[in-house]
Coordinates of C-alpha atoms in Angstrom, one line a residue:
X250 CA 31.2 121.2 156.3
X251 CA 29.4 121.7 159.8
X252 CA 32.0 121.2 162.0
X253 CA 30.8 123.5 164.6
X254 CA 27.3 121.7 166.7
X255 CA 25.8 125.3 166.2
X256 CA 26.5 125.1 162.7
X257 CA 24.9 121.5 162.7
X258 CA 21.8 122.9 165.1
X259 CA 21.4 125.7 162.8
X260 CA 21.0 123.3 159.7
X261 CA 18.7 121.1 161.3
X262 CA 16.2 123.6 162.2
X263 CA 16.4 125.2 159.0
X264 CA 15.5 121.6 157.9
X265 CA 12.6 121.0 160.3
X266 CA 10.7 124.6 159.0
X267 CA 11.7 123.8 155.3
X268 CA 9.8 120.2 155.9
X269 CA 6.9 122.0 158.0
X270 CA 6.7 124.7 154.9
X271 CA 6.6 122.0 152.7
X272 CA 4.0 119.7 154.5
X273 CA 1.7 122.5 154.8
X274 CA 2.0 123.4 151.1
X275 CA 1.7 120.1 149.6
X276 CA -2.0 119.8 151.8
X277 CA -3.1 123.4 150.7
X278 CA -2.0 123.0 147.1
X279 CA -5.1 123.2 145.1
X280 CA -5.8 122.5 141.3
X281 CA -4.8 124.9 138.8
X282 CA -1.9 126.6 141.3
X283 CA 1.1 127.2 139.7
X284 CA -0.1 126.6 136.5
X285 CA 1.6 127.9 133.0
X286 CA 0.2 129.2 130.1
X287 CA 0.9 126.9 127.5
X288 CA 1.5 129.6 124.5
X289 CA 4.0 127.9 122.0
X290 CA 2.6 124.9 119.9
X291 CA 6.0 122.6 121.4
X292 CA 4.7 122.8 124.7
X293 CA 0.7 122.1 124.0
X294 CA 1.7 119.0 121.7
X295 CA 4.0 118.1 124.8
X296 CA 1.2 118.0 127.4
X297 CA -1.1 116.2 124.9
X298 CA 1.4 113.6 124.5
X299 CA 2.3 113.1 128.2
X300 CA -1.5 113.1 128.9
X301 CA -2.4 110.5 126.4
X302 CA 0.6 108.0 127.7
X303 CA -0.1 108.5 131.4
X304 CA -4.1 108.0 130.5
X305 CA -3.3 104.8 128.5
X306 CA -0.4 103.3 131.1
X307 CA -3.2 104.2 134.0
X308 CA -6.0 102.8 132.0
X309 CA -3.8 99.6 131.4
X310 CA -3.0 99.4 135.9
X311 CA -6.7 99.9 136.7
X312 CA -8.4 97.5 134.0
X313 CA -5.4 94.5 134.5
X314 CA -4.0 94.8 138.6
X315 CA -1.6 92.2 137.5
X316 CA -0.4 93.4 134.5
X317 CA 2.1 95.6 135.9
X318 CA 3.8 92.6 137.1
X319 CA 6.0 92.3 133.5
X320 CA 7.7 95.5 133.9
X321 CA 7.2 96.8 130.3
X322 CA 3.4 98.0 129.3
X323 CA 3.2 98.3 125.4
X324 CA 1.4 101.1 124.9
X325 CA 0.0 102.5 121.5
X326 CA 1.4 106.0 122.2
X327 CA 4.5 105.0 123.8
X328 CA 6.3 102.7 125.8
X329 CA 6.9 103.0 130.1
X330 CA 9.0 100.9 131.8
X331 CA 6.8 100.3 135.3
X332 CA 8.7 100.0 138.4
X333 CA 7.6 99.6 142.1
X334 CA 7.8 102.8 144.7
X335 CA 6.6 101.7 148.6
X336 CA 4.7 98.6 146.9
X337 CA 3.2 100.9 144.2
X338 CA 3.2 100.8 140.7
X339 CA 5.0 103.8 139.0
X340 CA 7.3 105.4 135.9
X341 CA 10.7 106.5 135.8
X342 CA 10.9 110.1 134.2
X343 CA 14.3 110.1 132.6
X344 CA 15.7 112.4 130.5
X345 CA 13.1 115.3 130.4
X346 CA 14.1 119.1 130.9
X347 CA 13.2 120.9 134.3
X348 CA 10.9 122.7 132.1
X349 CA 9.3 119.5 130.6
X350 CA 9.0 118.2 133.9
X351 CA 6.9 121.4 135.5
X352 CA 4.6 120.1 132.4
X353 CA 4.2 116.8 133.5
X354 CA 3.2 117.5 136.8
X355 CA 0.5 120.4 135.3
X356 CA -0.8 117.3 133.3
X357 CA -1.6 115.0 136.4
X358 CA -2.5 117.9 138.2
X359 CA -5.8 119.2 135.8
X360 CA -6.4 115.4 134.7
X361 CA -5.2 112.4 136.9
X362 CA -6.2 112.4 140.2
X363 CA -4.8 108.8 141.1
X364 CA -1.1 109.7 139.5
X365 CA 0.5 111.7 141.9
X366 CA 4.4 113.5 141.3
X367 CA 7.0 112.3 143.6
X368 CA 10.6 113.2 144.0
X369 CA 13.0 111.4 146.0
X370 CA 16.9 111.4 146.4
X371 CA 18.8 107.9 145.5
X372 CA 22.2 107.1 147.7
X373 CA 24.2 109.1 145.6
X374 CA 22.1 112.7 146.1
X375 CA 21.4 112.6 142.9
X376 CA 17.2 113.4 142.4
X377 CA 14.8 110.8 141.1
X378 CA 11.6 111.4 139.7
X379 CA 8.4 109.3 139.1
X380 CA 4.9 109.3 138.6
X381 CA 3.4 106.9 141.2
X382 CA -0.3 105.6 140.9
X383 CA -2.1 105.8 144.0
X384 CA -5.8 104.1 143.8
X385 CA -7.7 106.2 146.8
X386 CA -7.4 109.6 148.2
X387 CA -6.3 108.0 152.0
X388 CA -3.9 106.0 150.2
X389 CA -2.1 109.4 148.3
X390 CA -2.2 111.1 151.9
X391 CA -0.1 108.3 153.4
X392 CA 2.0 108.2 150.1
X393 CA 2.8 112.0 150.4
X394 CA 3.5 112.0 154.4
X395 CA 5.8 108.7 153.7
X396 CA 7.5 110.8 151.3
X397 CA 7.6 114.0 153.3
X398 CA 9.6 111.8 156.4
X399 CA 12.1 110.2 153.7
X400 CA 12.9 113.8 152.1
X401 CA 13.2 114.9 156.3
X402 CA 15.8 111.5 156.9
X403 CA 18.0 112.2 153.9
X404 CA 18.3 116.2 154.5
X405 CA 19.1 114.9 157.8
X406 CA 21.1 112.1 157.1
X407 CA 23.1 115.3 154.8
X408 CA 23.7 117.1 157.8
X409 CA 25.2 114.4 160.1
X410 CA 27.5 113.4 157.0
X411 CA 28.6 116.7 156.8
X412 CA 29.9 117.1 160.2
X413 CA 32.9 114.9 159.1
X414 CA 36.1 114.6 162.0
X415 CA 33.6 116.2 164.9
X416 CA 32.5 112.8 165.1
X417 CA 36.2 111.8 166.6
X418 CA 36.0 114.9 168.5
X419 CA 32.8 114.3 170.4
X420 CA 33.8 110.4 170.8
X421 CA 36.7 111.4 172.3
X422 CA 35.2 114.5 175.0
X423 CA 32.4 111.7 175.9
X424 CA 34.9 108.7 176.8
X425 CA 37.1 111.5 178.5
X426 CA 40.1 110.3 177.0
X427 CA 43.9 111.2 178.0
X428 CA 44.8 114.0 175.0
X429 CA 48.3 114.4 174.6
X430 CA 50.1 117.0 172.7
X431 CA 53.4 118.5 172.3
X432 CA 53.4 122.6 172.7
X433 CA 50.0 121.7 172.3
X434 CA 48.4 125.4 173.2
X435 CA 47.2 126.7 169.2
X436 CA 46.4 123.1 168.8
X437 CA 43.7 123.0 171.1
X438 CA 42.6 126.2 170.4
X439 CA 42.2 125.4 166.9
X440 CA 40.3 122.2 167.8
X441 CA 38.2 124.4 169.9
X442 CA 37.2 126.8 167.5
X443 CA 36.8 124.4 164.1
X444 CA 34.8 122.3 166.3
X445 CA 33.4 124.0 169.0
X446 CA 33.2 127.3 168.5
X447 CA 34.3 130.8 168.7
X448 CA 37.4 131.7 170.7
X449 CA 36.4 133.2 174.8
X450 CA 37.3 136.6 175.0
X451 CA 39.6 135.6 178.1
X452 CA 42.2 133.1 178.5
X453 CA 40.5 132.1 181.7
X454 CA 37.4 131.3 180.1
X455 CA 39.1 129.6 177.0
X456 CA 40.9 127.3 180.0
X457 CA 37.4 126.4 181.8
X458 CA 35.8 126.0 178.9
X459 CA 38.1 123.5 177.3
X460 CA 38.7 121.4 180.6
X461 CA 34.7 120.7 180.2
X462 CA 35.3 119.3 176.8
X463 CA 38.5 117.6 177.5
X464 CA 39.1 117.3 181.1
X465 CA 42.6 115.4 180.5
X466 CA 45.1 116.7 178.9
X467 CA 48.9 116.2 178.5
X468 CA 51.5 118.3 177.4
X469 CA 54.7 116.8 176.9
X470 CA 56.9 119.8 176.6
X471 CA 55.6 121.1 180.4
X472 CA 55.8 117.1 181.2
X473 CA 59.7 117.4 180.5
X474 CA 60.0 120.6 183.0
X475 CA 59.0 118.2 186.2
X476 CA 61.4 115.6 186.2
X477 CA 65.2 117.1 186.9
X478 CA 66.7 113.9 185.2
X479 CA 64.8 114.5 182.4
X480 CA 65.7 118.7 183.0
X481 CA 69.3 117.6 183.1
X482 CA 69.2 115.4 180.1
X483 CA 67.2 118.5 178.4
X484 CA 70.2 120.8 179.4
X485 CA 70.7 123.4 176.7
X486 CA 68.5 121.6 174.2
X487 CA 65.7 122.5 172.5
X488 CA 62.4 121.5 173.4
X489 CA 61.1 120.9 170.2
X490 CA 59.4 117.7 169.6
X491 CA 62.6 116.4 167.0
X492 CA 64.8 117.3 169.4
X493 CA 62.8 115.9 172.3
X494 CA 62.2 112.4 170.4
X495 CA 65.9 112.3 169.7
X496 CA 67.2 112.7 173.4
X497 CA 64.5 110.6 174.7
X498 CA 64.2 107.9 172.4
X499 CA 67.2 106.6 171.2
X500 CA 65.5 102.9 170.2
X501 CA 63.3 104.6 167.8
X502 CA 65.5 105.5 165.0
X503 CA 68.8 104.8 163.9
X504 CA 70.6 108.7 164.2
X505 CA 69.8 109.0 168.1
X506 CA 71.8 110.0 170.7
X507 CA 72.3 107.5 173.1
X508 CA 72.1 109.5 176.3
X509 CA 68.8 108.4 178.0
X510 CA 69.9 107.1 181.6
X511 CA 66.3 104.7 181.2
X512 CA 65.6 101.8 178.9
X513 CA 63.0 103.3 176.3
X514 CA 59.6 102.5 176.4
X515 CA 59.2 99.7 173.2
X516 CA 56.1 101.3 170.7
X517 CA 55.0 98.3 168.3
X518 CA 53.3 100.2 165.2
X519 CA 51.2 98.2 163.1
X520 CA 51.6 98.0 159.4
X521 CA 53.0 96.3 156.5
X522 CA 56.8 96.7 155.4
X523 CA 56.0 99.7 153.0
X524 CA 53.9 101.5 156.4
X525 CA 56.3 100.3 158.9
X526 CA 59.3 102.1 157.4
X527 CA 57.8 105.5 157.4
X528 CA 58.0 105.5 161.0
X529 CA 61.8 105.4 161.0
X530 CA 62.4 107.7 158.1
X531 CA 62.5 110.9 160.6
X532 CA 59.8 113.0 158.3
X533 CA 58.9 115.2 161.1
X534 CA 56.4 118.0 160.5
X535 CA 54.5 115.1 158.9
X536 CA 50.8 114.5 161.1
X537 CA 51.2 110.8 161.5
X538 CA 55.1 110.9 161.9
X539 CA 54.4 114.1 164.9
X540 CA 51.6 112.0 166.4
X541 CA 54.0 109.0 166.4
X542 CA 56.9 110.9 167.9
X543 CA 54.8 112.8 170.9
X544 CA 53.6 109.1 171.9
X545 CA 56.8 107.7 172.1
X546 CA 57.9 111.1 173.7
X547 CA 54.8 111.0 176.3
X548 CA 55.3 107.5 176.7
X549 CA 59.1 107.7 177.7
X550 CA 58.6 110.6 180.1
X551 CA 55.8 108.3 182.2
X552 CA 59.0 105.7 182.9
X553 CA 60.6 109.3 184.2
X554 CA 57.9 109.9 186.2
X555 CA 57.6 105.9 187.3
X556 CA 54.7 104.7 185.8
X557 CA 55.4 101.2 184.9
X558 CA 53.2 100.6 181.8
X559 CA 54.0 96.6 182.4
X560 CA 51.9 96.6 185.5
X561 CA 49.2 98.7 184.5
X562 CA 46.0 96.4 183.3
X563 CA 44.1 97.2 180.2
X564 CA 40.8 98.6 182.8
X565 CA 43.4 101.1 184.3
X566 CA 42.8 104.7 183.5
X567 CA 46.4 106.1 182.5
X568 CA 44.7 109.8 183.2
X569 CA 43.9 109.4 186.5
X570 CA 47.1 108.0 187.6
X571 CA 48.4 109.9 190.6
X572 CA 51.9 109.8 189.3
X573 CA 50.7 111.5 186.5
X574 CA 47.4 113.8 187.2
X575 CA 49.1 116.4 189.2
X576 CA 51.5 117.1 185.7
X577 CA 48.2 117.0 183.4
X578 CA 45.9 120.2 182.3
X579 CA 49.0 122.2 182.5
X580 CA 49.7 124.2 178.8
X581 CA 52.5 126.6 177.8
X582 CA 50.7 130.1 176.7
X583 CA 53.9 130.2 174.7
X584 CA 57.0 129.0 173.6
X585 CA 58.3 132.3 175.7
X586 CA 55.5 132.7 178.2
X587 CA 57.5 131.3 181.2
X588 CA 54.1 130.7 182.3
X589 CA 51.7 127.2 182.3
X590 CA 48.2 127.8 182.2
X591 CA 45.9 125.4 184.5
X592 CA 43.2 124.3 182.8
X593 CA 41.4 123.3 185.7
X594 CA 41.6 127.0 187.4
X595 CA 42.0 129.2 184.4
X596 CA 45.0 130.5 186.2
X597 CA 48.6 130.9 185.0
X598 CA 51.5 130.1 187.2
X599 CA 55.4 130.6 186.6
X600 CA 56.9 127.3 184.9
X601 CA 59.1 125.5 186.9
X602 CA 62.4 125.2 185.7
X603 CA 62.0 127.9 182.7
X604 CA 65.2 129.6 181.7
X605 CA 64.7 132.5 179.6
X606 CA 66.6 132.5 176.3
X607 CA 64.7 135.5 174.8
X608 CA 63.8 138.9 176.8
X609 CA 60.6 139.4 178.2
X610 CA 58.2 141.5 176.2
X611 CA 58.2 145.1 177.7
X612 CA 54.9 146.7 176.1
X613 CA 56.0 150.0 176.9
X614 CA 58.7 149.8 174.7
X615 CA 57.5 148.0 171.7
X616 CA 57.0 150.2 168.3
X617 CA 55.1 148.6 165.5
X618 CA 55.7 148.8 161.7
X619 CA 54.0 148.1 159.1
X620 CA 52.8 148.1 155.0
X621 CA 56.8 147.0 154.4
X622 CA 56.7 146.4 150.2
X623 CA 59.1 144.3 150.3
X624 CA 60.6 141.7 152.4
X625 CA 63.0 142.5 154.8
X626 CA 64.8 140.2 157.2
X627 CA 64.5 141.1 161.7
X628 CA 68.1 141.3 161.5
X629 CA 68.0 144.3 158.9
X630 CA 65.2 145.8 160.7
X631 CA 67.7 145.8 163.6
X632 CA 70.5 147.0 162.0
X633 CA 69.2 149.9 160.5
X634 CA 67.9 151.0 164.1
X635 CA 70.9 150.5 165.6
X636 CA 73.1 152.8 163.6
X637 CA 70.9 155.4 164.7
X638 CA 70.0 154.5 168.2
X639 CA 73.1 153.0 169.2
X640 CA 73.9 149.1 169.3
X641 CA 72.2 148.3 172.3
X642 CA 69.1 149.7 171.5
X643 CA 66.7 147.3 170.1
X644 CA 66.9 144.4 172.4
X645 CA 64.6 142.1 170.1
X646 CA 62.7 142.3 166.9
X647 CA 59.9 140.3 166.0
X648 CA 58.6 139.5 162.4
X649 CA 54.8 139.1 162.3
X650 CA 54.7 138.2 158.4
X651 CA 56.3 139.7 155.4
X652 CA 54.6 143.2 155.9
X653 CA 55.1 143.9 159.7
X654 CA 57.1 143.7 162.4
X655 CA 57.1 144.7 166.0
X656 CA 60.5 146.2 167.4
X657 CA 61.1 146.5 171.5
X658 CA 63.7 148.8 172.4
X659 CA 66.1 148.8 175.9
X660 CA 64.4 152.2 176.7
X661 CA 60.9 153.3 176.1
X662 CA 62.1 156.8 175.4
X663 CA 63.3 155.1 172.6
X664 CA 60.1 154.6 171.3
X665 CA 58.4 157.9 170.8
X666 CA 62.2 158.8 169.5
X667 CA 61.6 156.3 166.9
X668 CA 58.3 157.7 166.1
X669 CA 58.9 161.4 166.2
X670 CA 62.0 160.7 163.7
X671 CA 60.4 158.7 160.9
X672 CA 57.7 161.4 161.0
X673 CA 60.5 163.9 160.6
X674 CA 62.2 162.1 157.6
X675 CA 59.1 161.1 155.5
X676 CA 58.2 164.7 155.6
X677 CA 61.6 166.6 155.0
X678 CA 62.3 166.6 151.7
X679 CA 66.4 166.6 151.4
X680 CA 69.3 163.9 151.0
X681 CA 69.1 163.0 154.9
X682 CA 65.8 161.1 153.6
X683 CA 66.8 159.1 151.1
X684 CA 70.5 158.5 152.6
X685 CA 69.4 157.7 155.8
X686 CA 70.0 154.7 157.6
X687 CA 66.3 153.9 158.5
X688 CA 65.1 154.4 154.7
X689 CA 65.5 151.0 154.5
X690 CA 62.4 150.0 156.3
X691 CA 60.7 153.4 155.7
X692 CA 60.5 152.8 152.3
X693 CA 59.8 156.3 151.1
X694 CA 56.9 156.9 153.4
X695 CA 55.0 153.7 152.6
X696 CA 55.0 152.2 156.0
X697 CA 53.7 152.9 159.5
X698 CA 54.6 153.0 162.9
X699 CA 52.6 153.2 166.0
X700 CA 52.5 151.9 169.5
X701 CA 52.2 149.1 170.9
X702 CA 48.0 149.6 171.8
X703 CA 47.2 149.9 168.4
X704 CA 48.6 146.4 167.4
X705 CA 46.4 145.3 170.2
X706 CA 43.1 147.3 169.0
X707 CA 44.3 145.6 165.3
X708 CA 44.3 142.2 166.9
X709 CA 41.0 142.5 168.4
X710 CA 39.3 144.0 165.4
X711 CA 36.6 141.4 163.8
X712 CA 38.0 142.5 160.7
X713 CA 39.9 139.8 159.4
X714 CA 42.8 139.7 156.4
X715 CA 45.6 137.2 155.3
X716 CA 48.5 139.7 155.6
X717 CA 49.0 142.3 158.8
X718 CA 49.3 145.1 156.8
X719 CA 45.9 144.5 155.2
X720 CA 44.5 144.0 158.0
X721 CA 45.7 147.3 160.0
X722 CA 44.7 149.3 157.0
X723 CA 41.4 148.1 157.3
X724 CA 40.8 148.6 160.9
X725 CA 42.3 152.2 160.0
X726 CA 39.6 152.4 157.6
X727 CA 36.8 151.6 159.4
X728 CA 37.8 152.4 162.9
X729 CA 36.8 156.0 164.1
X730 CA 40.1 156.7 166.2
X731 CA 42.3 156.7 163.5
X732 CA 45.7 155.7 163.8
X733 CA 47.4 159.2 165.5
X734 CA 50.3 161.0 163.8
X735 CA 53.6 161.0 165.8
X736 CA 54.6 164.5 166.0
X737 CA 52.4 168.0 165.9
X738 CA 52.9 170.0 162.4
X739 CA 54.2 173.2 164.4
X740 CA 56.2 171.0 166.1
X741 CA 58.0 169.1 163.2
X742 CA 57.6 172.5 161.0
X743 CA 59.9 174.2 163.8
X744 CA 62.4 171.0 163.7
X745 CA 63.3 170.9 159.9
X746 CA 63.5 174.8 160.1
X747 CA 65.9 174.5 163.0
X748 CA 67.8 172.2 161.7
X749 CA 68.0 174.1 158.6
X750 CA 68.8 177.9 160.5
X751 CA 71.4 175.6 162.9
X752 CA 69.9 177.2 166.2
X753 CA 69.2 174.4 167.9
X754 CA 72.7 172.6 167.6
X755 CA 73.7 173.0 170.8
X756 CA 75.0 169.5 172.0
X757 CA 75.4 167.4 169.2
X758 CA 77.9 165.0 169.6
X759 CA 81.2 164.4 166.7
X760 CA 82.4 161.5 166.3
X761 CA 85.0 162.2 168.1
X762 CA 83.3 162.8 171.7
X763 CA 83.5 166.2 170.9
X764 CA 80.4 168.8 170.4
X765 CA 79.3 171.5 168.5
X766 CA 77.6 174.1 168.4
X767 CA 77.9 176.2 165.7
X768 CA 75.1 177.8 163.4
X769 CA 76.8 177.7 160.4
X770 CA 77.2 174.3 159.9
X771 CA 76.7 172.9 156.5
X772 CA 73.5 171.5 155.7
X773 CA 75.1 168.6 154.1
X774 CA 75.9 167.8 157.4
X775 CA 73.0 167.3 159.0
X776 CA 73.2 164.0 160.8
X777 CA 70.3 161.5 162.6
X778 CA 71.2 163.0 166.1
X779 CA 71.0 166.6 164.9
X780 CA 67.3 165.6 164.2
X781 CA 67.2 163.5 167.5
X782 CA 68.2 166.5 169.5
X783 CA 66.2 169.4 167.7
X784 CA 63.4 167.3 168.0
X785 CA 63.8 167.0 172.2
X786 CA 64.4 170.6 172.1
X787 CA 61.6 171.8 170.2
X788 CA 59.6 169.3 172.2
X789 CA 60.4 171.1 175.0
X790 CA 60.1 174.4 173.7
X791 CA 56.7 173.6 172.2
X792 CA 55.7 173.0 175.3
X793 CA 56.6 175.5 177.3
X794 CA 54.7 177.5 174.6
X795 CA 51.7 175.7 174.6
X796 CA 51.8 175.6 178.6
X797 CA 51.9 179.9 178.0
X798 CA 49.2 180.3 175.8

């Protein structure tokens, strides 16, 4: 497939020198070029044959020009069944070898100058060969250049057939018509870059570049932010599309909820019975059934915004309607964004009417993990960190596929806590490591944790894998800034002997609010915030020392 009009450019030229290469060779070809030796006795009896049966069909065209009218010329060394190419007598070679073939055309090359080689492609692509008799030399060089042009028009005629749905694509960016989409954002970009081609760099440029290609689009999800009936209606909803085509058009299927303040907009879909009865079936995350949906979606949100489709005439241009062009070329970034991007500007601007559900992303104090061998769920990601952070800790965990997540804790201290501690754990080798609450997502040392820059340096790596972990590992690989460690040897060295010796137990806390201090506590004892709080001492005490030196 060429889906991409550099792709198809790219194939084209390639085409043009390939005919240019071959129009040069076929008038600088000379007798006796690319000749074989004929060494074993199959192949010299071969030639002889061919030779004497080409010589006696040729001998039969030149001596009686009409002959060649009744199709079949009985010959005393064979039989050819003549056909016609571009008003020419000629043979069908069927059923010879490529090697038997390269024979043939040695044979009319050392002894027929009036039979000339041709090879064409039928409708099917499939190759047809034939021997053509050509009666002057002026009369070959047109042959040769006819053929030449018809081997150009079916390579190109390949080319356009392989662009496939590009062809919607550019029929729809050259009539300018009124897209409309539902959370429509990855959509686009993935139109953009099957069809188009890579991704911009910036948002800003993705946004201009797009509004060249389609200058009017609608997004139905920001289209049910601007209307407060329709806000009201929408009141602690979902915006998903189902939920959206439920609330908004009742008519449409036979489990609504009857709530819509407006009469819905009627949508006729042809079809017969069998087709007609898909569209109330309520298969949604099927493409025609989606499609259907946002259209009656779009279309019942224009009577919100009142656009009366009754008085619009067939010439009217819905996507230049002033009811609805100041609501159009508006997309959410993301479903948690709070942002719509302006297509027209590049810009993003808050949302009107967003209410947050989930908490804003605080960079800061986002870890990463990765290389998880087997699957575990956000909420046990959570849970594990809080019995060691405390409950309010992690405010939000998100799941990037079955080997990585990315974690944001309420504090960003939090973060190089979480950090310095798994270092700790996968390299202290006692019970507290294999007991420990966060050995459920360590895994005995097989994932990784960084910060949240690195998944941003692993994003934007051209390296490209199916699974995150795969992918991280081969940034690692190749990328000369590995990924850092967490803690400093010395530094976690001094930790697992402190917590050992018991010296740095100064102000850990019991369960019961009190604290200890003792040295002689057992090892066996050793909890999570002993670690947590030998590793801020030590922090600061290695750096004091470092600071000394």
């Amino acid at each position: 497939m060429l889906p991409r009009r550099a792709q198809e450019e790219e194939a084209l030229q390639k085409i043009n020198l390939l005919h240019q290469d071959e129009t040069s060779a076929s008038s600088t070809t000379s007798e006796g070029d690319g000749d074989m030796p004929l060494k074993r006795a199959a192949d010299i009896l071969f030639t002889e044959r061919m030779k004497n049966n080409f010589k006696e069909w040729r001998d039969v065209i030149v001596s009686k020009p009409d002959s060649h009218l009744s199709k079949n010329i009985k010959c005393t060394a064979g039989q050819f069944q003549t056909v016609f190419f571009k008003m020419r007598p000629a043979i069908m070679l069927n059923g010879f070898s490529s090697h038997q073939l390269q024979l043939i055309q040695q044979v009319l090359r050392k002894n027929f100058r009036d039979l000339v080689y041709v090879c064409t492609y039928g409708e099917d692509e499939t190759s047809e060969k034939r021997v053509v008799y050509s009666d002057t030399d002026d009369d070959k060089i047109l042959l040769m250049k006819d053929v030449q042009e018809d081997l150009l028009k079916n390579r190109e005629a390949r080319v356009k057939s392989a662009i496939g749905i590009r062809h919607v694509i550019d029929l729809l960016s050259s009539e300018r018509k009124l897209i409309v989409g539902h959370s429509c954002f990855l959509d686009i970009a993935q139109v953009y870059s099957k069809f188009v081609g890579p991704l911009p760099s910036s948002i800003k440029e993705f946004a201009l570049s797009i509004h060249t290609i389609f200058p009017h689009i609608a997004d139905t999800r920001h289209l049910m932010t601007v209307n407060q009936a329709v806000q009201k209606l929408m009141k602690q909803k979902s915006k998903s599309l189902s939920s959206a085509f439920s609330l908004l058009c009742p008519s449409s299927h036979s489990y609504a909820e009857k709530s819509s303040s407006l009469s819905p907009v009627r949508i006729e879909v042809g079809g017969d019975k069998t087709m007609s009865s898909c569209f109330i079936s309520g298969a949604k995350h099927e493409a025609g059934y989606d499609a259907y949906m946002t259209g009656c979606v779009f279309a019942q949100l224009c009577t919100y915004l009142d656009i009366k489709f009754e008085q619009l005439s067939p010439q009217d241009n819905l996507a230049t309607n002033n009811k609805l062009q100041k609501h159009i070329n508006l997309l959410s970034p993301s479903w948690n964004s709070g942002t719509v991007l302006d297509l027209s500007s590049g810009m993003e601007r808050p949302e009107p009417g967003y209410m947050r559900r989930y908490p804003a992303a605080v960079y800061d104090n986002i870890v990463l993990i990765w290389g998880f061998m087997s699957k575990v769920r956000p909420k046990e990601i959570k849970d594990c960190i809080r019995k060691v952070f405390g409950t309010g800790s992690v405010t939000s965990v998100f799941s990037i596929d079955s080997t990585a997540a990315l974690v944001q804790f309420k504090k960003s201290e939090s973060v190089n806590d979480f950090l310095d501690l798994k270092a700790v754990l996968e390299r202290t080798d006692s019970a507290i490591s294999i007991l420990h609450p966060l050995s459920t997502i360590l895994e005995g040392g097989q994932t990784r944790a960084a910060k949240y820059d690195t998944y941003r340096d692993i994003c934007s790596s051209s390296e490209s894998k199916y699974l995150f972990a795969d992918q991280a590992e081969a940034v690692c690989a190749t990328s000369k800034n590995q990924v850092p460690e967490n803690v400093d040897d010395n530094l976690i060295s001094d930790v697992q002997q402190s917590i050992l010796d018991g010296t740095l137990l100064t102000s850990v806390n019991k369960g019961d609010g009190t604290k200890s201090g003792s040295k002689n506590e057992d090892a066996d004892d050793i909890t999570c915030q002993h670690i947590l709080d030998a590793l801020h001492n030590n922090r600061a005490l290695f750096g004091n020392r470092m600071r000394s030196q």
